[in-house]
Amino acid sequence: MRNVTVLAGGVGGARFTRGLLAHLAAAAPDAAVTVIVNTGDDMWLDGLRICPDLDTVMYTLGGGINEEQGWGRPEETQRASSEIAAYGRGWSWFTLGDLDLATHIVRTDLLRNGSTLSEATAFLCRRWQPGVQLLPMTDQPVETHVCLAENVDEHAAGDYIHFEEWWVRYRARVAVTGFEQRGLADAVAAPGVREAIRTADLIVLPPSNPVVSIGTILAVPGVRDALRSTTARVVGVSPIIGDAAVRGMADACLRTIGVETSALAVGLHYGSRNRGGLLDAWLVDETDAAALPALAAAGIRSAAAPLWMRGLTATTAMAAAVLAL
Ligand code: GDP
Ligand code: CA
């Protein structure tokens, strides 16, 4: 095992990758890991470019994450955010911690001076040393918006709002009719992305949101084709245990695109690579072992293992199960 490529969102992708690195350190010390990260959650806020998923992966792997939250920095204060709010600016429901703000300021400065997002990310990683090659899915700005199905606050049914507003302000409890990835049609995969898929020995779809994290990466022109044609094995890990998204509200996203919230349904949604889909294999939680025959019938090799990411020991064992599969 030399090259492993992971397609990741934020918290789920980051926690799994931390276990993957721990497992590889013992099992395949020469292996190199590339993480291709969703940038559809990115946004402008108070003049700063915020990249929630890139930062979550970078902080988690670099030892700078707030473990309880799963995002942002530990021992944060919000003094700058309060000052911005005092001007009536910013989004009151999206707090930017003072330490985290420094990352956004540096990134925005780099972007304004002509760096691409890939270059800015590489620069930030020089400090954090995440132990992987961290690649944004694209250097072009892509932003996921949701179409509201009902009126809420100042928004009317039919309006589009940024995904992060729906997710953080409304906890995904307001019904939406669909997702729109603005900028996607004009986007191209960032440098190294298609190559990391083509030259990998193993590609992992970690337990990230299948719709707005992995689904968005797959929608970048060329990425799905690269996955379909790579000689690497493509193995996915279910983000659903039982009939629930483990943390967060992935069920609201799945419902919106008409996919049931179950490990089986998500596996079938990705589909078997032999039959026009993406997966060679799919790992489900041990409590979802009943799905194995149906997955086999759909041409997807599968196995069951404990998939609760309770800590490094658990995620290391999950990564071992992925490699065994
Ligand atoms: P986000 O961008 O921060 O929302 O993070 P991701 O898209 O990478 O992952 C979020 C998804 O990970 C959640 O919606 C859950 O379905 C899944 N998830 C979170 N914790 C766990 C866990 O402990 N085990 C498994 N199997 N999935 C999890
Ligand atoms: Ca995200």
Short mmCIF file of C-alpha atoms and ligand atoms in Angstrom, two decimals, residues 8-15 38 41 53 56 70-71 163 167 206-210 212-214 237-241 244-251 285 307-310 318, ligand 1:
data_model
loop_
_atom_site.label_atom_id
_atom_site.label_comp_id
_atom_site.label_asym_id
_atom_site.label_seq_id
_atom_site.Cartn_x
_atom_site.Cartn_y
_atom_site.Cartn_z
CA ALA A 8 -13.48 14.09 2.76
CA GLY A 9 -15.90 16.56 4.26
CA GLY A 10 -15.17 18.04 7.68
CA VAL A 11 -15.58 16.25 10.98
CA GLY A 12 -16.36 12.72 9.75
CA GLY A 13 -13.62 12.76 7.13
CA ALA A 14 -11.07 14.27 9.51
CA ARG A 15 -11.68 11.82 12.35
CA ASN A 38 -15.04 19.46 -0.09
CA ASP A 41 -19.28 24.88 2.36
CA ASP A 53 -14.01 21.52 5.87
CA THR A 56 -11.43 20.99 10.20
CA GLY A 70 -15.11 18.81 16.16
CA TRP A 71 -14.33 22.16 14.47
CA PHE A 163 -25.84 25.76 2.98
CA TRP A 167 -27.09 23.88 8.59
CA PRO A 206 -14.83 8.01 4.71
CA PRO A 207 -17.99 8.47 6.79
CA SER A 208 -18.61 11.97 5.44
CA ASN A 209 -21.93 13.44 4.42
CA PRO A 210 -22.81 11.61 1.16
CA VAL A 212 -23.08 17.85 0.62
CA SER A 213 -19.53 16.62 1.32
CA ILE A 214 -18.70 13.63 -0.88
CA VAL A 237 -17.38 3.64 5.08
CA SER A 238 -21.01 4.21 6.05
CA PRO A 239 -21.83 7.54 7.71
CA ILE A 240 -25.16 6.05 8.76
CA ILE A 241 -25.57 3.60 11.63
CA ALA A 244 -29.62 7.66 11.84
CA ALA A 245 -26.83 9.97 10.86
CA VAL A 246 -24.39 9.47 13.66
CA ARG A 247 -23.71 13.09 14.46
CA GLY A 248 -25.28 15.93 12.63
CA MET A 249 -28.17 16.03 10.24
CA ALA A 250 -27.12 14.05 7.18
CA ASP A 251 -30.60 12.49 7.19
CA ASP A 285 -21.61 -0.88 11.18
CA LEU A 307 -18.16 2.27 13.04
CA TRP A 308 -18.64 4.62 15.99
CA MET A 309 -15.69 6.99 15.91
CA ARG A 310 -15.35 7.22 19.70
CA MET A 318 -12.03 1.15 11.34
P1 GDP B 1 -18.93 17.84 8.17
O1 GDP B 1 -18.48 18.46 6.88
O2 GDP B 1 -18.26 18.43 9.37
O3 GDP B 1 -20.40 17.72 8.30
O4 GDP B 1 -18.32 16.37 8.18
P2 GDP B 1 -18.40 15.18 7.15
O5 GDP B 1 -19.23 15.46 5.97
O6 GDP B 1 -17.00 14.70 6.93
O7 GDP B 1 -19.07 14.06 8.04
C1 GDP B 1 -20.32 14.25 8.67
C2 GDP B 1 -21.03 12.92 8.75
O8 GDP B 1 -20.18 11.95 9.37
C3 GDP B 1 -22.24 12.95 9.64
O9 GDP B 1 -23.35 13.44 8.94
C4 GDP B 1 -22.41 11.50 10.05
O10 GDP B 1 -23.28 10.84 9.15
C5 GDP B 1 -21.00 10.93 9.91
N1 GDP B 1 -20.42 10.59 11.21
C6 GDP B 1 -20.13 11.43 12.23
N2 GDP B 1 -19.65 10.74 13.29
C7 GDP B 1 -19.61 9.45 12.90
C8 GDP B 1 -19.22 8.22 13.56
O11 GDP B 1 -18.79 8.18 14.72
N3 GDP B 1 -19.34 7.06 12.83
C9 GDP B 1 -19.81 7.05 11.54
N4 GDP B 1 -19.90 5.88 10.91
N5 GDP B 1 -20.21 8.17 10.93
C10 GDP B 1 -20.12 9.34 11.59
#
